[in-house]
């Protein structure tokens, strides 16, 4: 159909090189992700220089694969979209420059997308968004409650004051000598253990929607350290289960409270930690009791991908919010800018 609008989207903000072709903001024609996890694993985290180098090597191949799998040519496209920020500056620049070159060569509009807007719009690939809505964003770099009264309008009502939840997962996992990224490993261990260890919950001020996970992370590290000094055995499974219970209790309670106070029609969960089995179960159980539709993307749309960037870009395409060739990678990009 001639009216169909196709976007080629590119994502290189961290350690996945990704490209996707999205139709009308909600249909995936292709979604290619090249993960670099194996290269970063031995360093226990993402090494920015290595990430940039891999992006340079992969980007052309991944874009070509996305175009081929979607069976489209550049003349079929309505725009090129790319993650503008936040993320690692060197990594962002690879995607931004590839997008700029393609937009220039094929005379297509260029759209700069906020990475978190992408995570939120991953949900639009599952179902139509209904406003007002609230999203719990839980990733390696972000923990936020984001309110939206309409498409493209983001209001951060709460955020972490220290570590992002994914970061806390990865640090606790590292202490337990689990491989990077540690989130999925803690999640798995948690199902094998029982939450018998008393760990803190950071509720902060009574009406606050902010989060804090550094105290919990330190409490886990101290618990392990003290047990070691006393020569006591501590079960990694029970520690993982206790940590996960503490994280989930706070995330779910604050999500419920925000959903009710803002009287939303939908509640979304977004970001890599949305893949967490325990969080998905607890959110589903608790939101079933409220009359609010809960949407959690399938696992392949929770972690970084370009399909979500294409979905978010469609809103900007409809509003003709294009970026000129001055587009640059912006590690500190603000979600509320629109
Ligand atoms: O959204 P994402 O892919 O990248 C960022 O934008 O940060 O999120 C990556 C984060 C990592 O910290 C990883 O450990 C965490 O998501 N993660 C999980 C799970 N799967 C991925 N954390 C807890 N449980 C999981 N199942
Ligand atoms: Zn992400």
Short mmCIF file of C-alpha atoms and ligand atoms in Angstrom, two decimals:
data_model
loop_
_atom_site.label_atom_id
_atom_site.label_comp_id
_atom_site.label_asym_id
_atom_site.label_seq_id
_atom_site.Cartn_x
_atom_site.Cartn_y
_atom_site.Cartn_z
CA UNK A 1 0.00 0.00 0.00
CA UNK A 2 1.30 3.42 -0.92
CA UNK A 3 0.03 4.96 2.31
CA UNK A 4 2.22 2.70 4.39
CA UNK A 5 5.07 4.48 6.09
CA UNK A 6 8.27 2.52 6.51
CA UNK A 7 11.10 3.59 8.79
CA UNK A 8 14.60 2.16 8.91
CA UNK A 9 15.68 2.44 12.56
CA UNK A 10 19.19 2.14 13.99
CA UNK A 11 20.25 1.60 17.62
CA UNK A 12 23.87 1.61 18.85
CA UNK A 13 23.66 3.30 22.26
CA UNK A 14 25.36 0.54 24.26
CA UNK A 15 26.45 -3.00 23.43
CA UNK A 16 24.01 -4.13 20.75
CA UNK A 17 24.29 -3.11 17.10
CA UNK A 18 20.71 -3.14 15.87
CA UNK A 19 18.65 -2.19 12.80
CA UNK A 20 14.98 -2.71 12.01
CA UNK A 21 12.36 -1.80 9.43
CA UNK A 22 9.02 -0.80 10.97
CA UNK A 23 5.73 -0.27 9.14
CA UNK A 24 3.32 2.42 10.40
CA UNK A 25 4.92 2.45 13.84
CA UNK A 26 3.52 -0.88 14.93
CA UNK A 27 4.53 -3.66 12.57
CA UNK A 28 7.97 -5.26 12.51
CA UNK A 29 9.19 -6.12 9.00
CA UNK A 30 12.67 -6.95 10.29
CA UNK A 31 14.50 -6.63 13.60
CA UNK A 32 18.20 -7.53 13.59
CA UNK A 33 20.28 -7.41 16.79
CA UNK A 34 24.00 -8.22 17.01
CA UNK A 35 24.93 -8.56 20.65
CA UNK A 36 28.49 -7.88 21.82
CA UNK A 37 28.00 -9.54 25.20
CA UNK A 38 30.66 -12.20 24.56
CA UNK A 39 33.32 -9.51 23.97
CA UNK A 40 32.49 -7.58 27.15
CA UNK A 41 31.91 -10.59 29.42
CA UNK A 42 35.53 -11.11 30.38
CA UNK A 43 35.77 -7.49 31.58
CA UNK A 44 32.64 -7.85 33.74
CA UNK A 45 30.90 -4.93 32.00
CA UNK A 46 30.70 -2.88 28.81
CA UNK A 47 34.04 -1.40 27.71
CA UNK A 48 33.16 1.74 25.66
CA UNK A 49 36.10 1.51 23.22
CA UNK A 50 35.35 -2.13 22.44
CA UNK A 51 31.66 -1.28 21.96
CA UNK A 52 32.47 1.45 19.43
CA UNK A 53 34.84 -0.80 17.52
CA UNK A 54 32.22 -3.56 17.23
CA UNK A 55 29.56 -1.08 16.11
CA UNK A 56 31.86 0.16 13.32
CA UNK A 57 32.48 -3.41 12.18
CA UNK A 58 28.83 -4.47 12.34
CA UNK A 59 26.71 -1.49 11.40
CA UNK A 60 26.75 -1.80 7.58
CA UNK A 61 26.09 -5.54 7.64
CA UNK A 62 23.25 -5.22 10.17
CA UNK A 63 21.52 -2.44 8.21
CA UNK A 64 21.83 -4.45 5.00
CA UNK A 65 20.40 -7.51 6.74
CA UNK A 66 17.45 -5.48 8.11
CA UNK A 67 16.67 -4.08 4.63
CA UNK A 68 16.99 -7.50 2.97
CA UNK A 69 14.87 -9.31 5.53
CA UNK A 70 12.16 -6.64 5.22
CA UNK A 71 12.47 -7.00 1.44
CA UNK A 72 12.48 -3.23 0.88
CA UNK A 73 14.69 -0.70 -0.88
CA UNK A 74 15.58 2.82 0.27
CA UNK A 75 13.02 4.29 -2.13
CA UNK A 76 10.28 2.49 -0.12
CA UNK A 77 11.28 4.30 3.09
CA UNK A 78 9.66 7.41 4.59
CA UNK A 79 12.49 8.19 7.02
CA UNK A 80 15.66 7.01 8.77
CA UNK A 81 15.58 6.98 12.58
CA UNK A 82 18.42 6.59 15.03
CA UNK A 83 19.00 6.61 18.79
CA UNK A 84 20.38 10.06 19.53
CA UNK A 85 20.95 9.45 23.28
CA UNK A 86 21.41 8.75 26.12
CA UNK A 87 24.17 6.14 25.93
CA UNK A 88 27.90 5.83 25.35
CA UNK A 89 28.94 8.77 23.19
CA UNK A 90 31.35 6.79 20.99
CA UNK A 91 28.75 4.08 20.47
CA UNK A 92 25.93 6.55 19.70
CA UNK A 93 28.10 8.32 17.11
CA UNK A 94 28.44 5.20 14.97
CA UNK A 95 24.68 4.86 14.58
CA UNK A 96 24.13 8.60 14.18
CA UNK A 97 26.75 8.90 11.43
CA UNK A 98 25.43 5.85 9.58
CA UNK A 99 21.90 7.29 9.74
CA UNK A 100 23.07 10.71 8.56
CA UNK A 101 24.98 9.24 5.61
CA UNK A 102 21.99 7.13 4.51
CA UNK A 103 19.51 9.99 4.92
CA UNK A 104 21.75 12.25 2.85
CA UNK A 105 22.45 9.65 0.15
CA UNK A 106 18.77 8.74 -0.29
CA UNK A 107 17.30 12.18 0.42
CA UNK A 108 15.22 10.94 3.37
CA UNK A 109 14.18 12.78 6.54
CA UNK A 110 16.26 11.99 9.62
CA UNK A 111 14.69 11.38 13.05
CA UNK A 112 16.67 11.43 16.34
CA UNK A 113 15.04 9.23 18.99
CA UNK A 114 15.47 9.14 22.76
CA UNK A 115 16.52 5.63 23.84
CA UNK A 116 13.96 5.54 26.67
CA UNK A 117 11.17 6.73 24.37
CA UNK A 118 12.16 3.68 22.32
CA UNK A 119 11.89 1.32 25.30
CA UNK A 120 8.43 2.75 26.09
CA UNK A 121 7.26 2.48 22.46
CA UNK A 122 8.35 -1.18 22.31
CA UNK A 123 4.89 -1.66 23.81
CA UNK A 124 3.25 -0.14 20.72
CA UNK A 125 4.55 -3.16 18.78
CA UNK A 126 2.33 -5.28 21.05
CA UNK A 127 -0.84 -3.21 21.31
CA UNK A 128 -2.18 0.31 20.66
CA UNK A 129 -1.23 2.74 23.40
CA UNK A 130 -4.11 4.35 25.32
CA UNK A 131 -3.64 7.62 27.17
CA UNK A 132 -3.07 8.70 29.81
CA UNK A 133 -0.57 5.98 30.58
CA UNK A 134 2.29 5.36 32.96
CA UNK A 135 5.45 3.36 32.25
CA UNK A 136 7.87 1.78 34.67
CA UNK A 137 11.22 2.02 32.87
CA UNK A 138 13.76 -0.42 34.28
CA UNK A 139 17.03 -0.83 32.39
CA UNK A 140 20.77 -0.93 32.90
CA UNK A 141 20.99 2.87 32.92
CA UNK A 142 17.50 4.02 33.97
CA UNK A 143 14.83 3.49 36.60
CA UNK A 144 11.93 5.87 36.08
CA UNK A 145 8.18 6.24 36.26
CA UNK A 146 7.15 8.13 33.10
CA UNK A 147 3.67 9.63 32.66
CA UNK A 148 2.30 10.27 29.16
CA UNK A 149 -0.88 12.21 28.50
CA UNK A 150 -0.52 11.79 24.72
CA UNK A 151 1.87 10.46 22.07
CA UNK A 152 5.37 11.88 22.30
CA UNK A 153 4.74 13.68 25.60
CA UNK A 154 6.87 12.38 28.49
CA UNK A 155 6.81 13.49 32.13
CA UNK A 156 9.23 11.82 34.53
CA UNK A 157 7.34 11.57 37.85
CA UNK A 158 10.00 9.57 39.68
CA UNK A 159 13.53 8.34 39.05
CA UNK A 160 16.44 6.68 40.79
CA UNK A 161 18.57 8.88 43.01
CA UNK A 162 21.60 6.61 42.62
CA UNK A 163 21.94 3.23 40.84
CA UNK A 164 19.61 2.07 38.09
CA UNK A 165 17.94 -1.21 38.93
CA UNK A 166 19.77 -3.12 36.16
CA UNK A 167 23.05 -1.70 37.42
CA UNK A 168 22.26 -2.97 40.95
CA UNK A 169 21.46 -6.42 39.50
CA UNK A 170 24.74 -6.46 37.57
CA UNK A 171 26.79 -5.34 40.59
CA UNK A 172 25.22 -7.89 42.94
CA UNK A 173 25.78 -10.57 40.29
CA UNK A 174 29.42 -9.58 40.01
CA UNK A 175 29.82 -9.96 43.79
CA UNK A 176 28.42 -13.48 43.42
CA UNK A 177 30.92 -14.17 40.60
CA UNK A 178 28.17 -14.51 38.02
CA UNK A 179 28.87 -13.53 34.39
CA UNK A 180 27.90 -10.19 32.81
CA UNK A 181 25.14 -9.18 32.37
CA UNK A 182 24.11 -10.53 35.75
CA UNK A 183 20.40 -9.69 35.75
CA UNK A 184 19.19 -12.91 34.10
CA UNK A 185 21.48 -15.01 36.35
CA UNK A 186 20.13 -13.44 39.56
CA UNK A 187 16.61 -13.90 38.19
CA UNK A 188 17.28 -17.62 37.63
CA UNK A 189 18.98 -18.12 41.03
CA UNK A 190 16.09 -16.30 42.75
CA UNK A 191 13.63 -18.94 41.54
CA UNK A 192 15.82 -21.63 43.14
CA UNK A 193 16.06 -19.91 46.54
CA UNK A 194 13.88 -18.51 49.33
CA UNK A 195 13.88 -14.88 50.47
CA UNK A 196 15.07 -15.63 54.02
CA UNK A 197 17.64 -12.82 54.33
CA UNK A 198 16.43 -9.51 55.69
CA UNK A 199 17.39 -6.71 53.28
CA UNK A 200 16.30 -3.04 53.26
CA UNK A 201 13.63 -1.45 51.07
CA UNK A 202 14.23 2.19 50.15
CA UNK A 203 10.75 3.76 50.22
CA UNK A 204 12.17 7.33 50.58
CA UNK A 205 9.70 10.09 51.56
CA UNK A 206 6.11 8.93 51.90
CA UNK A 207 4.78 10.44 48.68
CA UNK A 208 7.95 10.09 46.60
CA UNK A 209 8.04 8.16 43.33
CA UNK A 210 11.84 8.22 43.36
CA UNK A 211 13.92 5.08 43.81
CA UNK A 212 17.24 4.21 45.44
CA UNK A 213 19.09 0.93 45.02
CA UNK A 214 22.64 1.65 46.18
CA UNK A 215 21.81 0.95 49.86
CA UNK A 216 20.32 -2.42 48.95
CA UNK A 217 23.31 -3.26 46.78
CA UNK A 218 25.69 -2.40 49.67
CA UNK A 219 23.56 -4.44 52.10
CA UNK A 220 23.95 -7.52 49.87
CA UNK A 221 27.70 -6.99 49.59
CA UNK A 222 27.99 -6.49 53.40
CA UNK A 223 25.91 -9.60 54.11
CA UNK A 224 28.26 -11.67 51.96
CA UNK A 225 31.36 -10.06 53.44
CA UNK A 226 30.21 -10.57 57.07
CA UNK A 227 29.29 -14.20 56.44
CA UNK A 228 32.70 -14.82 54.89
CA UNK A 229 34.49 -13.25 57.87
CA UNK A 230 32.55 -15.44 60.28
CA UNK A 231 33.22 -18.48 58.11
CA UNK A 232 29.47 -18.93 57.58
CA UNK A 233 27.98 -20.46 54.45
CA UNK A 234 25.44 -18.28 52.73
CA UNK A 235 23.20 -19.58 49.96
CA UNK A 236 23.58 -17.62 46.73
CA UNK A 237 20.07 -18.70 45.78
CA UNK A 238 18.57 -17.34 49.00
CA UNK A 239 20.56 -14.12 48.70
CA UNK A 240 19.41 -13.67 45.09
CA UNK A 241 15.80 -14.37 46.10
CA UNK A 242 16.03 -11.88 49.00
CA UNK A 243 17.59 -9.19 46.79
CA UNK A 244 15.03 -9.73 44.05
CA UNK A 245 12.12 -9.62 46.52
CA UNK A 246 13.33 -6.32 47.92
CA UNK A 247 13.73 -4.77 44.44
CA UNK A 248 10.37 -6.01 43.17
CA UNK A 249 8.41 -5.00 46.26
CA UNK A 250 9.46 -1.36 45.87
CA UNK A 251 9.03 -1.28 42.06
CA UNK A 252 5.56 -2.83 42.19
CA UNK A 253 4.26 -0.75 45.13
CA UNK A 254 5.37 2.55 43.59
CA UNK A 255 4.00 1.51 40.18
CA UNK A 256 0.59 0.71 41.67
CA UNK A 257 0.46 3.97 43.62
CA UNK A 258 1.44 6.03 40.56
CA UNK A 259 -1.08 4.20 38.33
CA UNK A 260 -3.90 4.97 40.77
CA UNK A 261 -2.93 8.57 41.54
CA UNK A 262 -2.55 9.48 37.86
CA UNK A 263 -5.70 7.54 36.95
CA UNK A 264 -4.11 5.92 33.90
CA UNK A 265 -5.77 3.70 31.28
CA UNK A 266 -2.67 1.60 30.70
CA UNK A 267 0.43 0.71 32.64
CA UNK A 268 3.52 -0.35 30.67
CA UNK A 269 6.78 -1.93 31.74
CA UNK A 270 9.88 -1.22 29.63
CA UNK A 271 13.64 -1.82 29.50
CA UNK A 272 15.96 -4.78 29.98
CA UNK A 273 14.85 -5.55 33.56
CA UNK A 274 11.26 -5.93 32.26
CA UNK A 275 12.56 -9.36 31.17
CA UNK A 276 12.75 -10.29 34.87
CA UNK A 277 10.49 -13.26 35.58
CA UNK A 278 9.81 -12.29 39.18
CA UNK A 279 8.90 -8.70 38.24
CA UNK A 280 6.61 -9.83 35.39
CA UNK A 281 4.77 -12.24 37.70
CA UNK A 282 4.32 -9.78 40.57
CA UNK A 283 3.21 -6.93 38.28
CA UNK A 284 0.71 -9.24 36.55
CA UNK A 285 -0.66 -10.48 39.89
CA UNK A 286 -1.00 -7.00 41.40
CA UNK A 287 -2.38 -5.17 38.35
CA UNK A 288 -5.02 -7.87 37.89
CA UNK A 289 -6.53 -6.49 41.11
CA UNK A 290 -6.69 -2.93 39.72
CA UNK A 291 -8.87 -2.13 36.72
CA UNK A 292 -5.84 -1.03 34.69
CA UNK A 293 -4.51 -2.74 31.56
CA UNK A 294 -0.93 -3.92 32.09
CA UNK A 295 1.39 -4.40 29.11
CA UNK A 296 4.80 -6.04 29.32
CA UNK A 297 6.68 -6.67 26.05
CA UNK A 298 8.01 -10.12 25.13
CA UNK A 299 11.63 -10.64 26.13
CA UNK A 300 13.15 -9.79 22.71
CA UNK A 301 11.54 -6.33 22.87
CA UNK A 302 12.61 -5.65 26.50
CA UNK A 303 16.37 -5.57 25.90
CA UNK A 304 17.95 -3.14 23.44
CA UNK A 305 16.70 -3.39 19.85
CA UNK A 306 15.99 -1.08 16.91
CA UNK A 307 12.33 -2.04 16.40
CA UNK A 308 11.43 0.04 19.47
CA UNK A 309 13.33 3.02 18.00
CA UNK A 310 11.30 2.71 14.78
CA UNK A 311 8.05 2.57 16.77
CA UNK A 312 8.92 5.75 18.71
CA UNK A 313 10.16 7.47 15.53
CA UNK A 314 6.78 6.99 13.82
CA UNK A 315 5.19 9.50 16.23
CA UNK A 316 7.90 12.02 15.33
CA UNK A 317 7.40 11.28 11.60
CA UNK A 318 3.67 12.03 11.91
CA UNK A 319 4.50 15.32 13.67
CA UNK A 320 7.28 16.05 11.14
CA UNK A 321 9.79 16.37 13.97
CA UNK A 322 12.86 15.89 11.83
CA UNK A 323 16.48 16.43 12.76
CA UNK A 324 18.91 18.18 10.43
CA UNK A 325 22.36 16.95 9.49
CA UNK A 326 23.67 18.65 12.63
CA UNK A 327 22.34 15.64 14.58
CA UNK A 328 24.89 14.46 17.11
CA UNK A 329 25.15 11.69 19.70
CA UNK A 330 23.95 13.17 22.99
CA UNK A 331 24.79 11.07 26.08
CA UNK A 332 22.74 13.36 28.35
CA UNK A 333 19.65 13.74 26.15
CA UNK A 334 16.53 14.76 28.13
CA UNK A 335 13.37 12.66 27.69
CA UNK A 336 11.08 15.59 28.48
CA UNK A 337 12.51 17.79 25.66
CA UNK A 338 9.54 17.37 23.28
O1 LIG B 1 17.53 -2.02 28.39
P1 LIG B 1 18.81 -2.77 28.41
O2 LIG B 1 18.99 -3.89 27.41
O3 LIG B 1 20.02 -1.81 28.22
C1 LIG B 1 20.02 -0.49 28.73
O4 LIG B 1 19.43 0.39 28.06
O5 LIG B 1 20.53 -0.34 29.84
O6 LIG B 1 18.99 -3.33 29.89
C2 LIG B 1 20.09 -4.10 30.28
C3 LIG B 1 19.93 -4.46 31.75
C4 LIG B 1 21.16 -5.14 32.34
O7 LIG B 1 21.48 -4.50 33.56
C5 LIG B 1 20.69 -6.57 32.57
O8 LIG B 1 21.33 -7.22 33.65
C6 LIG B 1 19.23 -6.35 32.86
O9 LIG B 1 18.82 -5.37 31.93
N1 LIG B 1 18.42 -7.57 32.69
C7 LIG B 1 17.79 -8.18 33.72
C8 LIG B 1 17.18 -9.34 33.17
N2 LIG B 1 17.45 -9.38 31.83
C9 LIG B 1 18.22 -8.29 31.55
N3 LIG B 1 17.70 -7.86 35.02
C10 LIG B 1 16.97 -8.67 35.81
N4 LIG B 1 16.38 -9.80 35.38
C11 LIG B 1 16.44 -10.18 34.08
N5 LIG B 1 15.83 -11.29 33.66
ZN1 LIG B 2 18.11 0.11 26.77
#
